[in-house]
Amino acid sequence: MKLKKSILLPFYWRNSCLYILDQKKLPFEKKYIRCTSYRDVIRCIIDMNIRGAPAIGIAAGYAFVLAIKEAKGSFNFYKFLKEKAEEIISSRPTAYNIFYCVNRIKEKILSLGNKKNNKEFLFKEALKEVKIIEEENRNALLKIVNYGVALIKNNSSVLTHCNTGPLACGDVGTALGIIIEAYHRGKIKNVYVDETRPYLQGARLTTLELEVAKVPYVLITDNMAAFVIKEKKVSCVIIGADRIARNGDTANKIGSYNLAVLCKYHKIPFYIAAPSSSIDNSIPSGRYIKIEMRPADEVKYINNQPITTKNAKVIHPAFDITDAKLITAIITEKGVFRYPYNFAKI
Amino acid sequence: MKLKKSILLPFYWRNSCLYILDQKKLPFEKKYIRCTSYRDVIRCIIDMNIRGAPAIGIAAGYAFVLAIKEAKGSFNFYKFLKEKAEEIISSRPTAYNIFYCVNRIKEKILSLGNKKNNKEFLFKEALKEVKIIEEENRNALLKIVNYGVALIKNNSSVLTHCNTGPLACGDVGTALGIIIEAYHRGKIKNVYVDETRPYLQGARLTTLELEVAKVPYVLITDNMAAFVIKEKKVSCVIIGADRIARNGDTANKIGSYNLAVLCKYHKIPFYIAAPSSSIDNSIPSGRYIKIEMRPADEVKYINNQPITTKNAKVIHPAFDITDAKLITAIITEKGVFRYPYNFAKI
């Protein structure tokens, strides 16, 4: 595998602090935010300094580690773990990865039983667990990339949305990892990148990551996707996922459903690439996924400058749900799944 | 008809000058650019200080009037008219209205035959003709609005794209005129406005015009359209047109084709509202419409600030083509046309 590791790590752990790359400042400035408290991490997740389901899942895991480190005095152990876990999970309710990582560390700590009053020990065990999750994440991403590249036909033109590279995943990436690897294996001739309003993750992050990976690309506004798919003969669309329901319905960055409909109409494949930790078997369909509504000002301002009238009323759903039947395949580290999806066993 | 005239005129003629409202500065600043020469008007059209097919058609007509006024010394009359007309028309090749208005004034002047050396007389005749076109435009728009309102069902939620109000049309507007009037007649409960990247005509202009007209609305990013159509149960999409081919294929602001596909998938009507001067019977289909490719920096910068990497490669098609079969009806002042379109007789 020729994958080059991006020079841009979304976060790193050093001296019991989590350093989070401020992705809101990219591509113009590279600055890491030092998080000494779990609440610093929560703030970074809420404010979208870090984003991307796999990356925020692991960052949330580190937040939980920090919360354990910060625990002071005597306390109700079970209540403490439950409360902190809930507080961290609520930072991005749509992302199942946060739920997955935080709960896994919680279960690990609970399994230690009688050591519960040795906080230093618990902290180290929690840290060990999040590092295991990180390693599993890396291995999962490498598998996803391999499964995904196999689906890409030679001489393809692909379109992607939002950002699903190393910055989003803490490692090689999901959808963008597939695109980068398929390009370097000579299977892709054109890459189109949606700018991804309102946060412009495509314009700010995916472009940067493709430049780092030496993959030529063309940036478009989101509303050019239909034109490009038709006129430039796009072969397929590949994107990531924030949460996948048991039936395959997928929550992802706003605009994903739009692309799925375009693929259906133009009869080209629409692929989702995500680690299986994004699959939430507890919900039967997308109707049960809560869509996070974010502040209107994130639409009304770009680079702190207004783009509309002062009184403009705005809605800002951060995600949308794509019906399972519009998804050609969901690429996970456990294999490639197709409609009708049945994840009950994984 | 309860239509309120917008306080924002896209242009006005005074003392042999055309004053063009700088729409690039809206909604933050209201400033008119004084055009004393036809080339000033061309520059405003190219730089998009004025936009909207009907408005730039008439502005181009005034440009032609100014060109005649500016003619100096002895000159080849036919060659002069032909050259100036071509120069003006090339400012926005996709907009048929420019071609229509300029050619009509040219034909008018040519019909005057032996008066061709009396420039003052020709100038006045040209001015008279453009004022007739303006009056016809107003009457056409009022008819379009009436035809359009009749198509809107009670209790509708509508979505629109770009800007098709008074600023775009020089009068009550096309698609937005219909929406405003239908709202005031109590037929519409929700209006959704696409921000319309890259120029943000929806966010900057349509919002402003709806506020002037006292119509509540919700602004969305373009990639939210599919979500809103599905989740908010949008009843129909109504937009304008820049050029309509004989078979009904329609060129309009980039993103229009995207919406047409969404309407098809969600089984809701997709309406085009435009004066018949936007119909180009000389071209059999959309394949013959030249799509204007505009500068990359219009995508890469918002309010003069970069939104992507310095080296990002961008394409910027200003328009796209919607297949006639995706259009439920084309609303003109000559009536409502449906697939298969046959405009040969109008």
XYZ file of C-alpha atoms in Angstrom:
692
model
C 0.000 0.000 0.000
C 1.462 3.316 -1.115
C -0.544 5.446 1.309
C 1.474 8.381 2.580
C 0.740 9.441 6.106
C -0.553 13.001 6.177
C 1.692 15.440 7.959
C -1.445 16.809 9.600
C -2.418 14.817 12.671
C -5.873 15.821 13.972
C -4.637 15.282 17.539
C -1.853 13.786 19.626
C -1.450 12.863 23.295
C 1.577 14.169 25.187
C 2.330 14.651 28.898
C -1.240 13.803 29.876
C -2.703 16.458 27.590
C -4.563 16.088 24.301
C -3.385 18.490 21.590
C -6.129 19.087 19.036
C -5.367 20.641 15.648
C -7.703 23.600 15.185
C -9.295 22.569 11.883
C -11.325 25.783 11.773
C -8.091 27.651 11.046
C -7.069 25.314 8.200
C -5.827 25.606 5.518
C -4.465 28.999 6.536
C -2.901 28.297 9.913
C -1.683 25.157 11.685
C -2.288 25.515 15.391
C -2.856 22.858 18.057
C -5.149 23.539 21.014
C -3.809 22.130 24.313
C -6.584 20.337 26.222
C -5.726 19.723 29.857
C -9.312 18.999 30.910
C -12.059 16.798 29.445
C -14.167 19.932 29.102
C -11.513 21.477 26.834
C -11.968 18.491 24.533
C -15.767 18.762 24.656
C -15.479 22.427 23.720
C -13.277 21.541 20.732
C -15.834 18.962 19.585
C -18.803 21.326 19.989
C -16.967 24.205 18.333
C -15.847 21.889 15.537
C -12.138 22.534 16.000
C -12.025 18.779 15.530
C -14.579 16.919 13.419
C -15.020 13.683 11.512
C -16.733 10.753 13.189
C -13.701 8.466 13.772
C -11.457 11.341 14.938
C -13.957 12.798 17.390
C -14.736 9.296 18.633
C -11.132 8.812 19.716
C -10.810 12.402 20.939
C -13.914 11.785 23.070
C -12.188 8.669 24.387
C -9.248 10.840 25.459
C -11.725 13.268 27.022
C -13.018 10.405 29.145
C -9.445 9.541 30.134
C -8.919 13.165 31.179
C -12.174 13.141 33.145
C -10.943 10.145 35.148
C -7.619 11.888 35.732
C -9.451 14.980 36.965
C -11.681 13.117 39.400
C -11.072 14.469 42.877
C -11.879 13.395 46.404
C -14.313 10.661 47.280
C -17.099 10.114 44.801
C -19.732 7.725 43.656
C -17.738 5.738 41.110
C -20.631 4.458 38.962
C -22.473 7.761 39.033
C -19.284 9.611 38.112
C -18.547 7.401 35.092
C -22.142 7.579 33.914
C -22.366 11.351 34.210
C -19.066 12.083 32.518
C -19.825 9.633 29.720
C -23.196 11.269 29.119
C -21.707 14.743 29.153
C -19.078 13.794 26.590
C -21.501 11.865 24.362
C -23.922 14.815 24.236
C -21.253 17.009 22.573
C -22.178 15.552 19.163
C -25.312 13.472 19.466
C -25.253 12.296 15.827
C -21.798 10.682 15.978
C -22.085 7.096 17.083
C -18.300 6.765 17.337
C -18.274 8.972 20.432
C -20.859 6.768 22.063
C -18.883 3.696 21.039
C -15.453 4.866 22.295
C -16.645 6.408 25.543
C -18.806 3.432 26.420
C -16.040 0.996 25.648
C -13.669 2.754 28.039
C -16.443 2.950 30.633
C -17.073 -0.791 30.353
C -13.365 -1.475 30.605
C -13.089 0.567 33.794
C -16.204 -1.037 35.246
C -14.715 -4.464 34.513
C -11.777 -3.628 36.780
C -14.152 -3.767 39.730
C -12.255 -3.693 42.991
C -9.540 -1.305 41.757
C -12.041 1.480 41.526
C -10.501 3.653 44.195
C -7.031 3.680 42.653
C -7.523 6.599 40.290
C -4.004 6.586 38.897
C -4.445 2.939 37.948
C -7.841 3.594 36.369
C -6.432 6.519 34.418
C -3.642 4.327 33.029
C -6.078 1.531 32.127
C -8.390 4.020 30.390
C -5.431 5.438 28.480
C -4.358 1.926 27.508
C -7.878 1.241 26.232
C -8.095 4.382 24.100
C -4.717 3.536 22.584
C -6.000 0.069 21.729
C -9.036 1.716 20.096
C -6.665 3.960 18.113
C -4.695 0.978 16.859
C -7.875 -0.884 15.976
C -9.051 2.257 14.169
C -5.867 2.345 12.088
C -6.172 -1.320 11.153
C -9.854 -0.876 10.329
C -9.128 2.106 8.087
C -6.457 0.199 6.176
C -8.937 -2.604 5.561
C -11.657 -0.138 4.501
C -9.251 1.419 2.020
C -8.389 -1.962 0.545
C -12.036 -3.022 0.222
C -12.920 0.372 -1.255
C -10.127 0.497 -3.809
C -11.283 -2.867 -5.128
C -14.689 -1.318 -5.934
C -13.214 1.546 -7.972
C -13.132 0.822 -11.682
C -10.129 1.767 -13.787
C -10.172 5.230 -15.330
C -12.725 6.510 -12.832
C -13.831 10.046 -12.044
C -14.980 10.286 -8.445
C -16.742 12.931 -6.409
C -16.590 13.305 -2.639
C -18.190 15.474 0.012
C -16.998 16.943 3.287
C -13.731 15.574 4.651
C -12.976 11.935 5.295
C -9.194 11.926 5.224
C -6.627 11.665 8.021
C -7.933 14.844 9.633
C -11.369 13.284 10.030
C -10.239 9.796 10.929
C -7.074 10.088 12.974
C -5.386 7.972 10.339
C -5.438 7.127 6.607
C -9.071 8.088 6.205
C -12.189 6.375 4.931
C -13.665 7.675 1.653
C -10.741 10.009 1.011
C -8.299 7.269 1.955
C -9.866 5.095 -0.740
C -9.644 7.917 -3.279
C -6.003 8.695 -2.475
C -4.954 5.058 -2.630
C -6.976 4.345 -5.797
C -5.389 7.390 -7.429
C -1.885 6.185 -6.572
C -2.741 2.750 -7.927
C -3.692 4.453 -11.214
C -7.425 3.725 -11.069
C -8.674 7.323 -10.791
C -8.200 10.080 -13.356
C -10.338 12.869 -11.858
C -11.303 13.801 -8.300
C -14.084 16.344 -7.674
C -14.401 17.860 -4.220
C -17.613 19.523 -2.954
C -16.777 22.639 -0.948
C -19.337 21.458 1.666
C -21.134 24.481 3.023
C -21.563 25.814 5.604
C -18.295 24.710 7.210
C -16.419 24.290 3.949
C -14.669 21.126 5.057
C -14.220 20.154 1.409
C -12.731 23.502 0.392
C -10.548 23.841 3.478
C -9.542 20.316 4.463
C -10.052 17.831 1.644
C -8.186 20.069 -0.799
C -5.308 20.352 1.677
C -5.172 16.626 2.296
C -5.224 15.865 -1.434
C -2.383 18.333 -1.961
C -0.394 16.674 0.829
C -1.092 13.305 -0.820
C -0.164 14.706 -4.264
C -3.541 13.907 -5.786
C -4.806 16.453 -8.340
C -8.428 17.486 -7.820
C -11.078 19.999 -8.850
C -12.996 21.936 -6.218
C -16.668 22.740 -6.908
C -19.506 24.394 -5.031
C -22.055 21.893 -3.721
C -24.678 22.976 -6.233
C -22.361 22.082 -9.154
C -22.462 18.380 -8.267
C -25.348 17.532 -10.604
C -23.686 19.410 -13.471
C -20.339 17.703 -12.852
C -21.852 14.232 -12.480
C -23.624 14.625 -15.805
C -21.189 16.672 -17.885
C -17.906 15.297 -16.534
C -19.225 11.738 -16.446
C -18.502 11.051 -12.781
C -18.172 7.282 -12.230
C -19.175 7.175 -8.572
C -19.587 9.194 -5.376
C -17.784 8.060 -2.198
C -18.390 9.669 1.178
C -18.132 8.843 4.871
C -20.750 8.344 7.580
C -21.491 9.726 11.007
C -23.957 7.063 12.034
C -25.435 4.069 10.256
C -28.692 2.474 11.395
C -29.284 -1.274 11.420
C -31.149 -1.110 8.111
C -28.346 0.862 6.373
C -29.907 4.320 6.579
C -26.928 6.634 6.973
C -26.486 9.982 8.684
C -23.690 12.047 7.222
C -22.753 15.681 6.608
C -25.593 17.795 5.237
C -25.648 17.442 1.451
C -24.960 13.717 1.430
C -28.600 12.832 0.778
C -28.578 15.333 -2.077
C -25.684 13.424 -3.688
C -27.379 10.071 -3.154
C -30.438 11.290 -5.092
C -28.188 12.585 -7.892
C -26.426 9.201 -8.114
C -29.749 7.402 -8.303
C -30.930 9.633 -11.140
C -27.649 9.374 -13.051
C -27.406 5.618 -12.405
C -23.940 5.679 -10.818
C -22.850 4.012 -7.562
C -23.107 5.876 -4.267
C -20.674 4.438 -1.717
C -20.397 4.967 2.017
C -17.071 4.151 3.680
C -16.975 3.967 7.476
C -15.593 1.861 10.297
C -18.078 -0.588 11.756
C -17.987 1.511 14.934
C -20.249 3.928 13.022
C -22.942 1.263 12.794
C -25.532 1.586 15.515
C -27.376 -1.705 15.713
C -29.603 -0.337 18.437
C -31.620 1.759 15.998
C -33.728 0.065 13.346
C -33.691 2.946 10.821
C -32.619 6.494 10.104
C -35.837 7.839 11.573
C -34.344 7.216 15.008
C -31.186 9.222 14.363
C -31.318 12.621 15.986
C -30.193 15.325 13.567
C -28.087 17.937 15.306
C -29.314 21.460 14.568
C -26.420 23.899 14.758
C -26.281 27.704 15.155
C -27.632 29.889 12.333
C -24.548 32.088 12.443
C -22.473 29.231 11.052
C -24.438 29.718 7.828
C -24.727 33.512 8.030
C -21.034 34.241 8.502
C -17.991 33.072 6.557
C -14.590 34.075 7.970
C -16.483 36.213 10.505
C -18.063 38.295 7.741
C -21.815 38.263 7.074
C -23.028 36.822 3.786
C -26.696 37.705 4.204
C -29.029 40.220 5.820
C -28.794 40.721 9.543
C -32.288 39.354 10.159
C -32.127 36.367 7.833
C -33.776 33.336 9.371
C -31.736 30.201 8.821
C -31.947 26.512 9.611
C -28.741 24.588 9.998
C -29.113 20.825 10.141
C -25.543 19.534 10.418
C -26.449 16.161 8.932
C -29.004 14.478 6.754
C -30.164 10.901 6.412
C -29.728 8.883 3.254
C -32.157 6.024 2.736
C -30.446 2.641 2.658
C -31.928 1.840 -0.744
C -30.038 4.786 -2.281
C -26.699 3.415 -1.067
C -24.942 1.050 -3.484
C -22.620 -0.343 -0.821
C -21.330 0.372 2.669
C -17.612 -0.300 2.911
C -16.423 -1.287 6.402
C -13.365 -3.065 7.762
C -15.587 -6.121 8.130
C -16.402 -6.221 4.438
C -18.611 -4.586 1.828
C -22.325 -4.631 2.583
C -25.172 -4.122 0.135
C -28.904 -3.521 0.284
C -30.854 -4.884 2.090
C -28.363 -4.196 4.850
C -28.277 -6.468 7.821
C -25.662 -5.524 10.343
C -27.242 -7.398 13.214
C -24.407 -9.898 13.294
C -21.405 -7.578 13.166
C -52.772 42.444 -7.405
C -51.215 43.374 -4.095
C -47.638 43.387 -5.355
C -45.542 46.000 -3.636
C -42.886 47.580 -5.766
C -39.443 46.956 -4.327
C -37.633 50.045 -3.214
C -34.536 48.636 -4.873
C -34.424 49.439 -8.570
C -31.650 47.520 -10.349
C -31.067 50.536 -12.624
C -32.535 53.838 -13.768
C -31.881 56.207 -16.678
C -31.263 59.878 -15.934
C -29.614 62.697 -17.910
C -28.422 60.300 -20.597
C -26.660 58.063 -18.092
C -27.578 54.616 -16.823
C -27.285 54.240 -13.058
C -26.756 50.594 -12.094
C -27.247 49.389 -8.513
C -24.100 47.547 -7.463
C -25.685 44.240 -6.462
C -22.295 42.866 -5.385
C -22.419 45.237 -2.423
C -25.939 44.170 -1.368
C -27.357 43.650 1.191
C -24.729 45.693 3.049
C -24.491 48.831 0.956
C -26.770 50.528 -1.578
C -24.667 52.224 -4.204
C -25.462 53.055 -7.840
C -22.717 53.000 -10.467
C -22.998 55.848 -12.993
C -22.522 54.536 -16.536
C -21.818 57.282 -19.061
C -20.485 54.924 -21.739
C -21.752 51.638 -23.160
C -18.505 50.061 -22.007
C -19.317 51.041 -18.403
C -22.516 49.026 -18.746
C -20.671 46.065 -20.289
C -18.240 46.124 -17.388
C -21.121 46.080 -14.893
C -22.640 43.080 -16.686
C -19.348 41.162 -16.864
C -18.466 41.976 -13.252
C -21.997 40.999 -12.168
C -22.802 44.334 -10.542
C -26.076 43.762 -12.361
C -27.423 40.287 -13.057
C -30.670 38.484 -13.797
C -31.620 37.766 -17.397
C -34.460 40.318 -17.835
C -32.558 43.105 -16.024
C -29.316 42.662 -17.928
C -31.291 42.401 -21.177
C -32.703 45.883 -20.669
C -29.415 47.231 -19.298
C -27.731 45.908 -22.458
C -30.411 47.752 -24.442
C -29.407 50.957 -22.679
C -25.763 50.117 -23.396
C -26.635 50.014 -27.083
C -28.387 53.389 -26.762
C -25.234 54.791 -25.148
C -23.075 53.306 -27.910
C -25.152 55.145 -30.522
C -24.851 58.349 -28.497
C -21.108 57.924 -28.318
C -20.627 57.322 -32.041
C -18.286 59.973 -33.391
C -17.304 61.260 -36.828
C -18.133 59.511 -40.072
C -18.520 55.765 -39.792
C -19.859 52.730 -41.540
C -23.363 52.649 -40.108
C -24.129 48.944 -40.580
C -20.673 47.857 -39.507
C -20.906 50.076 -36.438
C -24.263 48.680 -35.307
C -23.133 45.118 -35.929
C -19.880 45.526 -34.037
C -21.379 47.275 -31.026
C -24.229 44.781 -30.842
C -21.764 41.888 -30.893
C -19.558 43.478 -28.269
C -22.498 43.997 -25.924
C -24.001 40.547 -26.524
C -20.687 38.838 -25.764
C -20.717 40.250 -22.215
C -22.959 37.358 -21.081
C -23.236 34.786 -23.824
C -25.748 32.593 -21.960
C -28.388 35.312 -21.525
C -30.696 35.346 -24.501
C -32.420 38.506 -23.261
C -29.332 40.563 -24.106
C -29.354 39.199 -27.615
C -33.090 39.880 -27.873
C -33.015 43.492 -26.605
C -29.906 44.587 -28.463
C -31.047 43.036 -31.712
C -34.476 44.567 -31.432
C -33.002 48.046 -31.054
C -30.604 47.337 -33.910
C -33.496 46.273 -36.166
C -35.461 49.357 -35.137
C -32.554 51.631 -36.067
C -31.957 49.792 -39.324
C -35.635 50.212 -40.189
C -35.186 53.981 -40.030
C -33.056 53.753 -43.175
C -32.352 57.191 -44.561
C -32.105 58.905 -41.163
C -28.936 57.036 -40.445
C -26.658 60.060 -40.375
C -28.746 61.975 -37.838
C -27.229 60.509 -34.702
C -29.269 62.549 -32.257
C -32.434 61.270 -33.928
C -31.178 57.667 -33.878
C -30.239 57.976 -30.217
C -33.748 59.194 -29.367
C -35.371 56.427 -31.390
C -33.159 53.809 -29.724
C -34.046 55.233 -26.314
C -37.732 55.150 -27.222
C -37.395 51.503 -28.223
C -35.670 50.429 -25.002
C -38.396 52.187 -23.007
C -41.021 50.285 -24.976
C -39.133 47.063 -24.165
C -39.125 48.052 -20.488
C -42.876 48.604 -20.515
C -43.440 45.310 -22.325
C -41.196 43.650 -19.741
C -43.320 45.015 -16.910
C -46.552 43.846 -18.515
C -45.044 40.444 -19.246
C -43.881 40.034 -15.651
C -47.324 40.891 -14.292
C -48.830 38.224 -16.543
C -46.180 35.686 -15.542
C -46.962 36.354 -11.889
C -50.672 35.827 -12.459
C -50.162 32.602 -14.412
C -47.691 31.399 -11.794
C -49.822 32.159 -8.753
C -52.637 30.110 -10.297
C -50.330 27.050 -10.273
C -49.486 27.360 -6.574
C -51.687 25.191 -4.382
C -53.036 26.470 -1.092
C -50.884 25.908 1.969
C -47.741 25.439 -0.112
C -44.108 25.370 0.922
C -41.914 26.545 -1.920
C -38.190 26.579 -2.537
C -36.354 28.931 -4.879
C -32.811 29.417 -6.129
C -30.717 32.426 -7.040
C -32.575 35.714 -7.387
C -35.554 36.332 -9.629
C -37.151 39.337 -8.002
C -37.223 43.014 -8.989
C -33.419 43.223 -8.809
C -33.110 40.523 -11.450
C -36.007 41.592 -13.622
C -36.195 45.362 -13.527
C -39.726 44.975 -12.211
C -41.965 42.666 -10.116
C -39.870 39.615 -10.862
C -40.518 36.174 -12.279
C -40.253 33.206 -9.877
C -39.843 35.438 -6.831
C -42.665 37.691 -8.047
C -44.914 34.629 -8.105
C -43.803 33.613 -4.608
C -44.331 37.099 -3.157
C -47.764 37.485 -4.717
C -48.855 33.938 -3.797
C -47.748 34.584 -0.224
C -49.788 37.785 -0.026
C -52.792 35.961 -1.439
C -52.417 33.460 1.418
C -51.403 30.450 -0.685
C -47.879 29.980 0.675
C -46.924 29.149 4.251
C -43.171 28.571 3.928
C -40.521 29.962 1.594
C -37.066 28.343 1.449
C -34.236 30.257 -0.186
C -31.042 28.569 -1.473
C -28.020 30.720 -0.695
C -26.809 30.055 -4.283
C -23.060 29.699 -4.227
C -20.698 31.015 -5.424
C -22.253 34.456 -5.797
C -24.746 34.027 -2.968
C -27.549 35.756 -4.842
C -30.077 33.914 -2.689
C -28.406 34.861 0.597
C -27.707 38.452 -0.412
C -30.544 39.465 -2.718
C -33.543 37.167 -2.434
C -33.545 37.482 1.361
C -33.429 41.272 1.027
C -36.242 41.357 -1.497
C -38.412 39.072 0.617
C -37.814 41.309 3.629
C -38.782 44.372 1.571
C -41.916 42.505 0.469
C -42.635 41.409 4.053
C -42.523 37.707 3.211
C -41.040 35.454 5.930
C -38.511 32.949 4.630
C -35.843 30.469 5.683
C -32.370 30.645 4.163
C -30.522 27.368 3.545
C -27.216 26.334 1.994
C -27.644 24.783 -1.450
C -26.765 21.321 -0.203
C -29.664 21.406 2.291
C -32.239 21.455 -0.524
C -32.746 17.684 -0.626
C -33.129 17.541 3.164
C -35.613 20.426 3.172
C -37.638 19.062 0.244
C -37.996 15.734 2.021
C -38.227 16.706 5.698
C -40.116 19.992 5.352
C -42.400 18.633 2.664
C -41.701 21.281 0.027
C -44.641 21.466 -2.399
C -42.752 22.777 -5.431
C -39.590 24.508 -6.646
C -39.892 27.683 -8.739
C -36.912 29.325 -10.393
C -36.118 31.610 -13.341
C -34.296 31.009 -16.622
C -31.417 32.538 -18.501
C -32.120 30.868 -21.824
C -34.692 28.334 -22.952
C -34.147 26.207 -26.060
C -36.937 25.364 -28.527
C -37.449 21.950 -26.910
C -37.739 23.412 -23.386
C -34.213 22.631 -22.175
C -33.406 25.497 -19.825
C -30.158 27.196 -18.872
C -30.251 28.811 -15.462
C -27.960 29.575 -12.541
C -25.677 26.706 -11.552
C -27.559 24.443 -9.160
C -30.860 24.584 -11.020
C -30.352 21.186 -12.637
C -29.562 19.805 -9.182
C -32.970 21.005 -7.946
C -34.758 19.600 -10.987
C -33.350 16.138 -10.240
C -34.418 16.462 -6.589
C -37.968 17.398 -7.651
C -38.146 14.424 -9.995
C -37.051 12.041 -7.226
C -39.412 13.552 -4.654
C -42.284 13.749 -7.178
C -42.969 17.469 -6.768
C -43.370 20.075 -9.531
C -40.356 21.966 -10.849
C -41.437 25.257 -12.415
C -39.528 27.703 -14.577
C -40.855 31.286 -14.781
C -39.414 33.534 -17.478
C -40.476 36.084 -20.075
C -40.821 34.661 -23.569
C -37.819 36.802 -24.509
C -35.753 34.124 -22.730
C -36.891 31.539 -25.273
C -34.406 31.056 -28.092
C -36.223 29.342 -30.927
C -33.048 29.282 -32.972
C -31.576 26.464 -30.899
C -33.205 23.034 -30.952
C -31.964 21.889 -27.536
C -29.843 22.710 -24.521
C -26.816 21.101 -26.104
C -26.456 24.225 -28.213
C -26.417 26.614 -25.253
C -22.934 27.805 -24.451
C -22.241 27.580 -20.723
C -20.260 30.562 -19.528
C -17.215 29.505 -17.479
C -16.359 32.206 -14.968
C -13.179 32.932 -12.972
C -12.065 30.437 -10.315
C -11.503 33.215 -7.795
C -15.268 33.794 -7.618
C -15.431 30.376 -5.932
C -12.163 30.643 -3.989
C -12.892 33.975 -2.323
C -15.903 35.194 -0.346
C -15.886 38.860 0.684
C -12.301 39.027 -0.646
C -11.155 36.367 1.808
C -9.919 32.949 0.675
C -11.994 29.912 1.604
C -9.606 27.278 0.268
C -5.928 26.589 -0.393
C -4.025 28.996 -2.587
C -3.453 26.403 -5.293
C -6.916 24.854 -5.345
C -8.033 24.106 -8.885
C -11.638 25.107 -9.442
C -14.189 25.018 -12.232
C -16.886 27.633 -12.241
C -19.703 27.027 -14.689
C -22.108 29.937 -14.113
C -25.082 27.992 -15.437
C -26.317 24.503 -16.001
C -28.876 23.002 -18.335
C -32.035 21.313 -17.130
C -33.568 18.758 -19.475
C -37.028 19.739 -20.661
C -38.508 16.494 -19.400
C -37.564 17.420 -15.812
C -39.531 20.679 -16.024
C -43.173 20.445 -14.983
C -44.128 23.724 -16.647
C -42.574 26.870 -18.089
C -44.541 29.937 -17.068
C -44.339 32.827 -19.554
C -46.447 35.893 -20.237
C -47.848 33.998 -23.204
C -49.159 31.209 -21.034
C -48.052 28.073 -19.238
C -46.242 25.503 -21.375
C -45.719 21.847 -20.588
C -43.649 18.969 -21.931
C -43.178 18.312 -24.807
C -42.479 21.995 -25.253
C -43.084 23.552 -28.590
C -42.310 27.223 -28.677
C -41.950 27.408 -32.443
C -45.091 29.523 -32.746
C -44.480 32.099 -30.045
